PDB file of C-alpha atoms in Angstrom:
ATOM      1  CA  MET A   1     -53.446  46.490 -59.401  1.00 52.00           C
ATOM      2  CA  ARG A   2     -52.609  46.207 -55.381  1.00 54.00           C
ATOM      3  CA  LYS A   3     -53.998  42.249 -54.866  1.00 51.00           C
ATOM      4  CA  ILE A   4     -51.699  41.487 -58.109  1.00 50.00           C
ATOM      5  CA  ARG A   5     -49.242  42.983 -57.053  1.00 53.00           C
ATOM      6  CA  LEU A   6     -49.605  41.739 -53.226  1.00 50.00           C
ATOM      7  CA  LEU A   7     -49.068  37.921 -55.565  1.00 48.00           C
ATOM      8  CA  SER A   8     -46.708  38.530 -57.602  1.00 50.00           C
ATOM      9  CA  LEU A   9     -44.342  39.270 -54.509  1.00 50.00           C
ATOM     10  CA  LEU A  10     -45.281  35.975 -52.722  1.00 48.00           C
ATOM     11  CA  LEU A  11     -44.630  34.303 -56.505  1.00 48.00           C
ATOM     12  CA  LEU A  12     -40.684  35.626 -56.020  1.00 48.00           C
ATOM     13  CA  LEU A  13     -40.302  34.782 -52.677  1.00 49.00           C
ATOM     14  CA  ALA A  14     -41.100  31.583 -53.665  1.00 47.00           C
ATOM     15  CA  CYS A  15     -38.944  31.327 -56.142  1.00 46.00           C
ATOM     16  CA  GLY A  16     -36.494  32.970 -53.637  1.00 48.00           C
ATOM     17  CA  LEU A  17     -36.333  30.695 -51.867  1.00 45.00           C
ATOM     18  CA  LEU A  18     -37.126  27.805 -54.121  1.00 43.00           C
ATOM     19  CA  ALA A  19     -33.604  29.280 -56.030  1.00 44.00           C
ATOM     20  CA  ASN A  20     -31.572  28.828 -52.740  1.00 47.00           C
ATOM     21  CA  ALA A  21     -33.265  25.183 -50.962  1.00 55.00           C
ATOM     22  CA  ASP A  22     -29.171  24.057 -51.592  1.00 77.00           C
ATOM     23  CA  PRO A  23     -26.191  24.730 -50.021  1.00 87.00           C
ATOM     24  CA  GLN A  24     -24.798  26.797 -52.164  1.00 93.00           C
ATOM     25  CA  LEU A  25     -20.299  27.339 -52.911  1.00 95.00           C
ATOM     26  CA  ASP A  26     -20.313  30.760 -54.137  1.00 95.00           C
ATOM     27  CA  SER A  27     -15.967  31.198 -54.748  1.00 96.00           C
ATOM     28  CA  LEU A  28     -13.005  27.682 -54.711  1.00 97.00           C
ATOM     29  CA  TYR A  29      -9.868  29.325 -54.358  1.00 97.00           C
ATOM     30  CA  LEU A  30      -7.018  26.835 -54.223  1.00 98.00           C
ATOM     31  CA  VAL A  31      -3.128  27.195 -53.532  1.00 98.00           C
ATOM     32  CA  VAL A  32      -0.641  23.956 -54.054  1.00 98.00           C
ATOM     33  CA  GLY A  33       2.686  24.180 -53.290  1.00 98.00           C
ATOM     34  CA  LEU A  34       4.783  21.905 -54.472  1.00 98.00           C
ATOM     35  CA  LYS A  35       7.432  20.312 -51.919  1.00 97.00           C
ATOM     36  CA  PRO A  36      11.165  18.811 -53.282  1.00 97.00           C
ATOM     37  CA  ASN A  37      10.190  15.471 -52.929  1.00 97.00           C
ATOM     38  CA  GLY A  38       7.114  15.868 -55.077  1.00 97.00           C
ATOM     39  CA  ASP A  39       4.196  15.860 -52.055  1.00 98.00           C
ATOM     40  CA  ALA A  40       1.617  18.390 -52.599  1.00 98.00           C
ATOM     41  CA  GLU A  41       0.362  20.810 -49.597  1.00 98.00           C
ATOM     42  CA  VAL A  42      -3.720  21.840 -50.801  1.00 98.00           C
ATOM     43  CA  THR A  43      -5.726  24.554 -48.952  1.00 98.00           C
ATOM     44  CA  GLU A  44      -9.144  25.259 -50.472  1.00 97.00           C
ATOM     45  CA  LYS A  45     -10.574  28.398 -49.419  1.00 97.00           C
ATOM     46  CA  ARG A  46     -14.892  27.692 -49.587  1.00 97.00           C
ATOM     47  CA  MET A  47     -17.369  30.298 -49.451  1.00 97.00           C
ATOM     48  CA  MET A  48     -20.175  29.280 -49.464  1.00 97.00           C
ATOM     49  CA  THR A  49     -24.187  30.032 -48.737  1.00 96.00           C
ATOM     50  CA  ILE A  50     -25.968  27.206 -46.410  1.00 95.00           C
ATOM     51  CA  ASP A  51     -29.597  26.629 -45.543  1.00 93.00           C
ATOM     52  CA  SER A  52     -31.112  25.410 -43.042  1.00 89.00           C
ATOM     53  CA  LYS A  53     -31.459  22.114 -43.838  1.00 89.00           C
ATOM     54  CA  ASN A  54     -27.927  20.411 -44.911  1.00 92.00           C
ATOM     55  CA  THR A  55     -25.760  19.181 -42.498  1.00 95.00           C
ATOM     56  CA  GLU A  56     -21.908  18.814 -43.650  1.00 95.00           C
ATOM     57  CA  ALA A  57     -20.005  19.337 -47.142  1.00 95.00           C
ATOM     58  CA  PHE A  58     -17.573  17.547 -48.939  1.00 92.00           C
ATOM     59  CA  SER A  59     -14.991  17.307 -51.745  1.00 92.00           C
ATOM     60  CA  ALA A  60     -13.746  14.088 -53.695  1.00 93.00           C
ATOM     61  CA  ILE A  61     -10.623  13.437 -54.192  1.00 93.00           C
ATOM     62  CA  ASN A  62     -10.974  10.466 -57.493  1.00 90.00           C
ATOM     63  CA  ASN A  63      -8.427   8.263 -59.136  1.00 86.00           C
ATOM     64  CA  LEU A  64      -5.652   8.625 -56.750  1.00 91.00           C
ATOM     65  CA  ASP A  65      -2.157   6.273 -57.942  1.00 89.00           C
ATOM     66  CA  LYS A  66      -2.149   3.616 -54.870  1.00 87.00           C
ATOM     67  CA  ASP A  67       1.200   4.863 -54.291  1.00 93.00           C
ATOM     68  CA  SER A  68       0.027   8.979 -53.138  1.00 95.00           C
ATOM     69  CA  HIS A  69      -1.628   9.190 -50.001  1.00 94.00           C
ATOM     70  CA  LEU A  70      -3.350  11.577 -48.444  1.00 95.00           C
ATOM     71  CA  LYS A  71      -2.804  12.567 -44.998  1.00 95.00           C
ATOM     72  CA  ASP A  72      -2.667  16.085 -42.298  1.00 96.00           C
ATOM     73  CA  PHE A  73      -6.329  16.857 -43.228  1.00 97.00           C
ATOM     74  CA  LYS A  74      -7.328  19.508 -41.463  1.00 97.00           C
ATOM     75  CA  VAL A  75     -10.882  22.431 -41.120  1.00 98.00           C
ATOM     76  CA  PHE A  76     -11.303  25.713 -39.686  1.00 95.00           C
ATOM     77  CA  ASP A  77     -14.099  28.325 -40.705  1.00 96.00           C
ATOM     78  CA  GLU A  78     -13.688  32.331 -39.661  1.00 95.00           C
ATOM     79  CA  HIS A  79     -15.383  31.723 -36.749  1.00 91.00           C
ATOM     80  CA  ALA A  80     -12.872  28.659 -35.378  1.00 84.00           C
ATOM     81  CA  ASP A  81      -9.726  29.262 -33.296  1.00 87.00           C
ATOM     82  CA  LYS A  82      -9.029  25.529 -33.609  1.00 93.00           C
ATOM     83  CA  TYR A  83      -8.839  22.868 -36.210  1.00 97.00           C
ATOM     84  CA  TYR A  84     -11.998  20.391 -36.779  1.00 97.00           C
ATOM     85  CA  GLN A  85     -12.252  17.516 -34.597  1.00 97.00           C
ATOM     86  CA  TYR A  86     -10.965  14.762 -36.478  1.00 97.00           C
ATOM     87  CA  VAL A  87     -12.851  12.050 -36.227  1.00 96.00           C
ATOM     88  CA  SER A  88     -12.231   8.308 -37.542  1.00 93.00           C
ATOM     89  CA  ASP A  89     -16.126   7.051 -37.115  1.00 93.00           C
ATOM     90  CA  TRP A  90     -18.050   9.661 -39.545  1.00 96.00           C
ATOM     91  CA  ASN A  91     -22.087   8.276 -39.797  1.00 95.00           C
ATOM     92  CA  ALA A  92     -23.915  11.007 -42.777  1.00 93.00           C
ATOM     93  CA  LEU A  93     -26.638  10.304 -40.708  1.00 94.00           C
ATOM     94  CA  ARG A  94     -25.394  12.099 -37.399  1.00 95.00           C
ATOM     95  CA  THR A  95     -27.445  15.678 -36.924  1.00 96.00           C
ATOM     96  CA  ARG A  96     -26.024  19.017 -37.873  1.00 95.00           C
ATOM     97  CA  SER A  97     -25.126  19.752 -34.200  1.00 95.00           C
ATOM     98  CA  GLN A  98     -23.477  16.087 -33.569  1.00 97.00           C
ATOM     99  CA  LYS A  99     -21.556  16.942 -36.409  1.00 97.00           C
ATOM    100  CA  ALA A 100     -20.532  20.649 -35.790  1.00 96.00           C
ATOM    101  CA  LYS A 101     -16.961  21.299 -35.551  1.00 96.00           C
ATOM    102  CA  LYS A 102     -15.672  17.631 -37.292  1.00 97.00           C
ATOM    103  CA  CYS A 103     -14.401  16.334 -40.424  1.00 97.00           C
ATOM    104  CA  SER A 104     -13.239  12.894 -41.557  1.00 97.00           C
ATOM    105  CA  ILE A 105     -11.293  11.168 -43.655  1.00 96.00           C
ATOM    106  CA  ILE A 106     -14.043   8.326 -46.146  1.00 95.00           C
ATOM    107  CA  GLU A 107     -12.176   6.146 -48.380  1.00 92.00           C
ATOM    108  CA  THR A 108     -14.740   5.321 -50.782  1.00 90.00           C
ATOM    109  CA  GLY A 109     -12.549   2.293 -53.703  1.00 88.00           C
ATOM    110  CA  ASP A 110     -10.699   2.361 -55.966  1.00 87.00           C
ATOM    111  CA  GLY A 111      -8.414   5.550 -55.282  1.00 88.00           C
ATOM    112  CA  ASN A 112     -11.338   8.095 -54.094  1.00 92.00           C
ATOM    113  CA  TYR A 113     -11.800   9.817 -51.179  1.00 94.00           C
ATOM    114  CA  GLU A 114     -14.273  12.366 -49.859  1.00 95.00           C
ATOM    115  CA  LEU A 115     -12.849  14.870 -47.321  1.00 96.00           C
ATOM    116  CA  CYS A 116     -16.085  15.626 -45.176  1.00 97.00           C
ATOM    117  CA  TRP A 117     -16.893  17.948 -42.824  1.00 97.00           C
ATOM    118  CA  GLY A 118     -19.560  19.828 -40.555  1.00 97.00           C
ATOM    119  CA  LEU A 119     -21.717  22.738 -41.794  1.00 95.00           C
ATOM    120  CA  GLY A 120     -22.117  24.204 -38.645  1.00 94.00           C
ATOM    121  CA  HIS A 121     -24.667  27.303 -39.201  1.00 93.00           C
ATOM    122  CA  GLU A 122     -26.271  28.105 -41.742  1.00 94.00           C
ATOM    123  CA  GLY A 123     -25.913  31.524 -43.610  1.00 95.00           C
ATOM    124  CA  VAL A 124     -22.719  33.015 -45.610  1.00 96.00           C
ATOM    125  CA  ARG A 125     -19.708  30.829 -44.530  1.00 97.00           C
ATOM    126  CA  GLU A 126     -16.487  31.429 -45.138  1.00 97.00           C
ATOM    127  CA  TYR A 127     -14.707  26.926 -44.831  1.00 97.00           C
ATOM    128  CA  TRP A 128     -10.628  26.661 -45.124  1.00 97.00           C
ATOM    129  CA  VAL A 129      -9.486  22.917 -46.025  1.00 97.00           C
ATOM    130  CA  SER A 130      -6.479  21.765 -46.193  1.00 97.00           C
ATOM    131  CA  TYR A 131      -4.452  18.653 -46.877  1.00 98.00           C
ATOM    132  CA  THR A 132      -1.051  16.239 -47.988  1.00 97.00           C
ATOM    133  CA  VAL A 133      -1.606  14.510 -51.269  1.00 97.00           C
ATOM    134  CA  THR A 134       1.914  12.217 -50.985  1.00 97.00           C
ATOM    135  CA  GLY A 135       3.933  11.947 -54.419  1.00 97.00           C
ATOM    136  CA  LEU A 136       1.603  14.265 -56.225  1.00 97.00           C
ATOM    137  CA  VAL A 137       4.751  14.914 -58.799  1.00 97.00           C
ATOM    138  CA  ARG A 138       6.210  12.145 -60.101  1.00 97.00           C
ATOM    139  CA  SER A 139       9.980  11.101 -61.790  1.00 97.00           C
ATOM    140  CA  PHE A 140       9.246   9.641 -65.012  1.00 97.00           C
ATOM    141  CA  SER A 141      12.342   8.190 -67.821  1.00 97.00           C
ATOM    142  CA  ASP A 142      12.260  11.728 -69.449  1.00 97.00           C
ATOM    143  CA  TYR A 143      10.305  14.429 -67.386  1.00 97.00           C
ATOM    144  CA  ASP A 144       8.356  15.122 -64.162  1.00 98.00           C
ATOM    145  CA  GLY A 145       4.957  15.883 -63.764  1.00 97.00           C
ATOM    146  CA  LEU A 146       1.660  15.693 -61.854  1.00 96.00           C
ATOM    147  CA  LEU A 147      -1.936  14.464 -62.754  1.00 95.00           C
ATOM    148  CA  TYR A 148      -4.476  15.751 -60.814  1.00 95.00           C
ATOM    149  CA  GLN A 149      -8.089  16.462 -60.228  1.00 94.00           C
ATOM    150  CA  PHE A 150      -9.009  19.173 -58.509  1.00 95.00           C
ATOM    151  CA  ILE A 151     -12.206  19.319 -58.604  1.00 94.00           C
ATOM    152  CA  ALA A 152     -14.415  15.729 -59.135  1.00 92.00           C
ATOM    153  CA  PRO A 153     -17.507  15.229 -61.906  1.00 91.00           C
ATOM    154  CA  GLY A 154     -20.559  14.864 -60.659  1.00 86.00           C
ATOM    155  CA  VAL A 155     -20.228  16.583 -57.180  1.00 86.00           C
ATOM    156  CA  THR A 156     -22.737  19.511 -56.506  1.00 87.00           C
ATOM    157  CA  PRO A 157     -22.822  22.296 -54.879  1.00 91.00           C
ATOM    158  CA  LEU A 158     -20.220  23.497 -58.330  1.00 93.00           C
ATOM    159  CA  PRO A 159     -18.344  26.737 -57.832  1.00 95.00           C
ATOM    160  CA  ARG A 160     -19.561  29.497 -60.169  1.00 93.00           C
ATOM    161  CA  PHE A 161     -16.070  31.222 -59.252  1.00 93.00           C
ATOM    162  CA  VAL A 162     -12.201  28.868 -59.448  1.00 96.00           C
ATOM    163  CA  ARG A 163      -9.237  30.280 -58.961  1.00 97.00           C
ATOM    164  CA  MET A 164      -6.450  28.256 -57.992  1.00 97.00           C
ATOM    165  CA  VAL A 165      -2.206  28.999 -58.182  1.00 98.00           C
ATOM    166  CA  ILE A 166       0.134  26.146 -57.608  1.00 98.00           C
ATOM    167  CA  TYR A 167       3.969  27.291 -56.312  1.00 98.00           C
ATOM    168  CA  ASP A 168       7.188  25.750 -55.545  1.00 96.00           C
ATOM    169  CA  GLU A 169       8.281  26.186 -52.430  1.00 91.00           C
ATOM    170  CA  ARG A 170      12.246  26.533 -52.718  1.00 93.00           C
ATOM    171  CA  ARG A 171      12.155  28.303 -56.193  1.00 94.00           C
ATOM    172  CA  ASP A 172       9.826  30.676 -58.966  1.00 97.00           C
ATOM    173  CA  PHE A 173       8.635  28.463 -62.391  1.00 97.00           C
ATOM    174  CA  ASN A 174      10.246  29.536 -65.534  1.00 96.00           C
ATOM    175  CA  PRO A 175       7.714  28.813 -68.672  1.00 95.00           C
ATOM    176  CA  GLU A 176      10.930  27.200 -70.581  1.00 95.00           C
ATOM    177  CA  TRP A 177      10.950  24.419 -68.236  1.00 96.00           C
ATOM    178  CA  VAL A 178       6.793  24.134 -67.624  1.00 97.00           C
ATOM    179  CA  ARG A 179       4.030  22.525 -69.726  1.00 96.00           C
ATOM    180  CA  LEU A 180       0.205  22.768 -69.208  1.00 96.00           C
ATOM    181  CA  TRP A 181      -3.420  21.198 -70.220  1.00 94.00           C
ATOM    182  CA  SER A 182      -6.278  21.182 -68.319  1.00 93.00           C
ATOM    183  CA  TYR A 183      -9.582  19.463 -68.794  1.00 93.00           C
ATOM    184  CA  GLY A 184     -12.989  18.668 -67.615  1.00 92.00           C
ATOM    185  CA  CYS A 185     -14.557  23.131 -67.622  1.00 93.00           C
ATOM    186  CA  GLN A 186     -13.617  26.475 -69.158  1.00 90.00           C
ATOM    187  CA  VAL A 187     -10.363  27.092 -67.548  1.00 92.00           C
ATOM    188  CA  GLU A 188      -7.598  28.892 -69.077  1.00 93.00           C
ATOM    189  CA  SER A 189      -4.024  27.564 -67.731  1.00 94.00           C
ATOM    190  CA  GLU A 190      -0.913  29.924 -67.291  1.00 96.00           C
ATOM    191  CA  CYS A 191       3.355  29.966 -66.077  1.00 96.00           C
ATOM    192  CA  ILE A 192       3.158  33.068 -64.589  1.00 95.00           C
ATOM    193  CA  ASN A 193       5.307  35.905 -62.529  1.00 96.00           C
ATOM    194  CA  GLY A 194       6.207  32.143 -61.095  1.00 97.00           C
ATOM    195  CA  ARG A 195       3.445  30.701 -60.058  1.00 97.00           C
ATOM    196  CA  ILE A 196       1.749  28.430 -62.273  1.00 97.00           C
ATOM    197  CA  ALA A 197      -2.491  29.604 -62.412  1.00 97.00           C
ATOM    198  CA  ALA A 198      -5.245  28.677 -63.384  1.00 96.00           C
ATOM    199  CA  TYR A 199      -8.625  30.243 -63.785  1.00 94.00           C
ATOM    200  CA  VAL A 200     -12.712  29.413 -64.369  1.00 92.00           C
ATOM    201  CA  ASP A 201     -14.389  32.419 -65.050  1.00 81.00           C
ATOM    202  CA  GLY A 202     -18.185  31.526 -64.567  1.00 86.00           C
ATOM    203  CA  ALA A 203     -20.377  28.722 -62.770  1.00 91.00           C
ATOM    204  CA  LEU A 204     -19.016  25.351 -63.007  1.00 93.00           C
ATOM    205  CA  LYS A 205     -22.070  23.515 -65.415  1.00 90.00           C
ATOM    206  CA  ASN A 206     -23.079  19.849 -64.637  1.00 87.00           C
ATOM    207  CA  ASN A 207     -20.256  16.800 -64.178  1.00 87.00           C
ATOM    208  CA  ASP A 208     -18.128  19.391 -65.079  1.00 93.00           C
ATOM    209  CA  TYR A 209     -14.903  18.779 -63.401  1.00 94.00           C
ATOM    210  CA  LEU A 210     -11.373  20.439 -63.565  1.00 95.00           C
ATOM    211  CA  THR A 211      -7.693  18.629 -64.432  1.00 94.00           C
ATOM    212  CA  LEU A 212      -4.742  19.970 -64.639  1.00 95.00           C
ATOM    213  CA  VAL A 213      -1.439  17.941 -65.847  1.00 96.00           C
ATOM    214  CA  CYS A 214       2.400  19.969 -65.763  1.00 97.00           C
ATOM    215  CA  ARG A 215       5.658  18.647 -67.033  1.00 97.00           C
ATOM    216  CA  PHE A 216       8.621  19.550 -65.918  1.00 98.00           C
ATOM    217  CA  GLU A 217      12.482  19.064 -67.295  1.00 97.00           C
ATOM    218  CA  LYS A 218      14.329  17.049 -65.104  1.00 96.00           C
ATOM    219  CA  GLY A 219      16.434  18.322 -62.497  1.00 94.00           C
ATOM    220  CA  HIS A 220      13.825  21.240 -60.761  1.00 95.00           C
ATOM    221  CA  PHE A 221      12.451  18.305 -58.484  1.00 97.00           C
ATOM    222  CA  HIS A 222      14.130  14.750 -56.353  1.00 96.00           C
ATOM    223  CA  PRO A 223      10.244  13.448 -56.497  1.00 97.00           C
ATOM    224  CA  SER A 224      10.208  10.176 -53.816  1.00 96.00           C
ATOM    225  CA  LEU A 225       8.209   7.801 -56.635  1.00 97.00           C
ATOM    226  CA  SER A 226       9.362   7.293 -60.301  1.00 95.00           C
ATOM    227  CA  THR A 227       9.173   5.043 -62.908  1.00 95.00           C
ATOM    228  CA  ASP A 228      11.080   4.117 -66.324  1.00 96.00           C
ATOM    229  CA  ALA A 229       8.337   5.645 -67.949  1.00 96.00           C
ATOM    230  CA  PRO A 230       7.832   7.814 -70.648  1.00 97.00           C
ATOM    231  CA  PHE A 231       6.115  11.235 -69.233  1.00 96.00           C
ATOM    232  CA  SER A 232       3.585  10.597 -72.779  1.00 94.00           C
ATOM    233  CA  VAL A 233       1.692   7.929 -70.214  1.00 92.00           C
ATOM    234  CA  LEU A 234      -0.048   9.781 -67.437  1.00 89.00           C
ATOM    235  CA  GLN A 235      -0.800  12.139 -70.733  1.00 85.00           C
ATOM    236  CA  GLU A 236      -2.402   9.255 -73.178  1.00 88.00           C
ATOM    237  CA  LYS A 237      -4.147   8.242 -69.813  1.00 83.00           C
ATOM    238  CA  VAL A 238      -5.636  11.793 -68.885  1.00 82.00           C
ATOM    239  CA  ASP A 239      -6.744  12.227 -72.440  1.00 78.00           C
ATOM    240  CA  ALA A 240      -8.203   8.808 -72.175  1.00 75.00           C
ATOM    241  CA  ASP A 241     -10.381   9.600 -69.235  1.00 69.00           C
ATOM    242  CA  ASN A 242     -10.992  12.434 -70.377  1.00 65.00           C
ATOM    243  CA  VAL A 243     -12.789  10.865 -73.286  1.00 55.00           C
ATOM    244  CA  SER A 244     -14.262   9.330 -71.159  1.00 48.00           C
ATOM    245  CA  ASN A 245     -15.849  11.655 -68.793  1.00 50.00           C
ATOM    246  CA  THR A 246     -16.977  13.633 -72.272  1.00 43.00           C
ATOM    247  CA  THR A 247     -18.722  10.949 -73.136  1.00 35.00           C
ATOM    248  CA  ALA A 248     -20.582   9.632 -69.974  1.00 34.00           C
ATOM    249  CA  LYS A 249     -21.643  14.062 -69.042  1.00 37.00           C
ATOM    250  CA  GLN A 250     -23.322  13.737 -73.544  1.00 35.00           C
ATOM    251  CA  ASN A 251     -24.788  10.959 -72.886  1.00 33.00           C
ATOM    252  CA  GLU A 252     -26.729  11.937 -69.129  1.00 33.00           C
ATOM    253  CA  GLY A 253     -28.661  14.724 -71.147  1.00 34.00           C
ATOM    254  CA  PRO A 254     -29.787  17.072 -68.413  1.00 35.00           C
ATOM    255  CA  HIS A 255     -28.984  16.525 -64.801  1.00 36.00           C
ATOM    256  CA  PHE A 256     -32.087  15.384 -62.861  1.00 37.00           C
ATOM    257  CA  SER A 257     -33.039  15.006 -59.542  1.00 40.00           C
ATOM    258  CA  LEU A 258     -36.493  13.357 -59.125  1.00 41.00           C
ATOM    259  CA  LYS A 259     -36.572  14.015 -54.950  1.00 43.00           C
ATOM    260  CA  LYS A 260     -34.683  17.632 -55.478  1.00 47.00           C
ATOM    261  CA  MET A 261     -38.321  18.248 -58.438  1.00 52.00           C
ATOM    262  CA  VAL A 262     -40.542  16.392 -55.900  1.00 50.00           C
ATOM    263  CA  VAL A 263     -39.571  18.949 -52.744  1.00 50.00           C
ATOM    264  CA  TYR A 264     -38.890  22.240 -54.760  1.00 56.00           C
ATOM    265  CA  LEU A 265     -42.451  21.721 -56.633  1.00 69.00           C
ATOM    266  CA  ALA A 266     -44.511  20.780 -53.456  1.00 64.00           C
ATOM    267  CA  ILE A 267     -42.376  23.987 -51.528  1.00 70.00           C
ATOM    268  CA  PHE A 268     -43.659  25.669 -55.005  1.00 74.00           C
ATOM    269  CA  THR A 269     -47.614  24.429 -54.190  1.00 78.00           C
ATOM    270  CA  ILE A 270     -47.609  24.884 -50.595  1.00 81.00           C
ATOM    271  CA  PHE A 271     -46.438  28.957 -51.646  1.00 72.00           C
ATOM    272  CA  VAL A 272     -48.773  29.083 -54.447  1.00 76.00           C
ATOM    273  CA  ALA A 273     -51.733  27.606 -51.432  1.00 76.00           C
ATOM    274  CA  VAL A 274     -49.947  30.663 -49.499  1.00 72.00           C
ATOM    275  CA  ALA A 275     -50.114  33.109 -51.513  1.00 76.00           C
ATOM    276  CA  VAL A 276     -54.054  32.534 -52.370  1.00 71.00           C
ATOM    277  CA  ILE A 277     -55.248  31.929 -48.252  1.00 80.00           C
ATOM    278  CA  PHE A 278     -53.328  35.309 -47.510  1.00 72.00           C
ATOM    279  CA  TYR A 279     -55.253  36.792 -50.881  1.00 74.00           C
ATOM    280  CA  ILE A 280     -59.050  35.307 -49.567  1.00 79.00           C
ATOM    281  CA  VAL A 281     -58.366  36.236 -46.610  1.00 69.00           C
ATOM    282  CA  TYR A 282     -57.371  39.915 -47.481  1.00 70.00           C
ATOM    283  CA  ASN A 283     -59.965  40.783 -49.851  1.00 73.00           C
ATOM    284  CA  ASN A 284     -63.135  39.897 -46.984  1.00 72.00           C
ATOM    285  CA  PHE A 285     -61.252  41.216 -44.434  1.00 66.00           C
ATOM    286  CA  ARG A 286     -61.425  44.397 -46.919  1.00 68.00           C
ATOM    287  CA  LYS A 287     -64.887  44.252 -47.848  1.00 65.00           C
ATOM    288  CA  ARG A 288     -65.821  43.779 -44.421  1.00 66.00           C
ATOM    289  CA  THR A 289     -64.264  46.696 -43.050  1.00 62.00           C
ATOM    290  CA  SER A 290     -65.474  48.382 -46.538  1.00 61.00           C
ATOM    291  CA  GLN A 291     -69.132  47.559 -44.836  1.00 59.00           C
ATOM    292  CA  SER A 292     -68.623  48.070 -41.794  1.00 57.00           C
ATOM    293  CA  ALA A 293     -67.305  51.847 -42.210  1.00 54.00           C
ATOM    294  CA  SER A 294     -70.151  53.589 -44.104  1.00 52.00           C
ATOM    295  CA  PRO A 295     -73.202  53.999 -41.945  1.00 49.00           C
ATOM    296  CA  ARG A 296     -76.912  52.531 -43.090  1.00 48.00           C
ATOM    297  CA  PHE A 297     -78.940  56.175 -42.727  1.00 44.00           C
ATOM    298  CA  PRO A 298     -76.935  58.894 -44.006  1.00 47.00           C
ATOM    299  CA  PRO A 299     -78.230  62.492 -42.818  1.00 47.00           C
ATOM    300  CA  LYS A 300     -78.937  63.807 -46.312  1.00 47.00           C
ATOM    301  CA  HIS A 301     -77.874  67.242 -44.759  1.00 47.00           C
ATOM    302  CA  HIS A 302     -74.350  65.756 -44.755  1.00 45.00           C
ATOM    303  CA  SER A 303     -74.544  64.553 -48.367  1.00 45.00           C
ATOM    304  CA  SER A 304     -72.498  67.343 -49.342  1.00 44.00           C
ATOM    305  CA  SER A 305     -69.606  67.405 -47.134  1.00 44.00           C
ATOM    306  CA  TYR A 306     -69.569  63.432 -46.772  1.00 36.00           C
ATOM    307  CA  PRO A 307     -66.790  61.911 -48.653  1.00 44.00           C
ATOM    308  CA  PRO A 308     -67.407  59.809 -51.489  1.00 40.00           C
ATOM    309  CA  SER A 309     -66.894  56.513 -51.505  1.00 39.00           C
ATOM    310  CA  ASN A 310     -64.240  56.405 -54.326  1.00 44.00           C
ATOM    311  CA  THR A 311     -62.224  58.511 -52.226  1.00 38.00           C
ATOM    312  CA  SER A 312     -58.937  56.054 -50.991  1.00 41.00           C
ATOM    313  CA  SER A 313     -56.472  56.916 -48.325  1.00 40.00           C
ATOM    314  CA  ARG A 314     -52.332  56.876 -48.419  1.00 40.00           C
TER     315      ARG A 314
END
């Protein structure tokens, strides 16, 4: 029975290490402040569990309009007394120590960006990531509005918990002149207590994403970017993107990474081998100990007081 318990304990330990082989995004809090000219200050608080092998994290910004820009990218953590150093020549091949306390923006083309920063030491960590998106709120012929993808599809790790708040720096939002649409996952969004709130309870699944569309009555913002097109053009765009992403997820099937599978299988095999070797060594040791503890010629007149062979001690 003890041998079975020992093997079970080792296998559970192996499974636990496999489950934590990659960084985990335990929770994601997003706060978005909207300025009168339509710019947005975005702050992300990321609660993460960091492993010992990965070196960097990133937040993906996809399909940013060509007239909008990212600026003022900053990162700090729970131990930092100042912001991370921004570097323009980010190299993914650098070591963990070389990337520590540094951050950068990588433009990948077609309005797509990666906000990168070094993970630093392993363990339970907190990161605050902030940046500004210019022209997020735009003026249309009939309404003002915004379209933004706060969580991109295909990124890892996906958050297990998401909370988002959008507020106006000057006044409270009113449900009478605010309309909301959300896409990409099981998200609840509402205008409440003068703010826009979005909630995702439970972990996001493979290729889930979070896109939010907001429509405002005219007169509450004075956007620096405008178009003569109606707001419906923005809705048609996000509806088309949503259909494309949904079709891609349906066609893709279960997410599978051959590289990860090989790594997990190798780790599991090593732990099983260690468990078997430990069992063999431990069993042989018990046998040798038992044999050395038994006298070759026990005195017959002491047999009544000699411990029985099946007696065990704790």
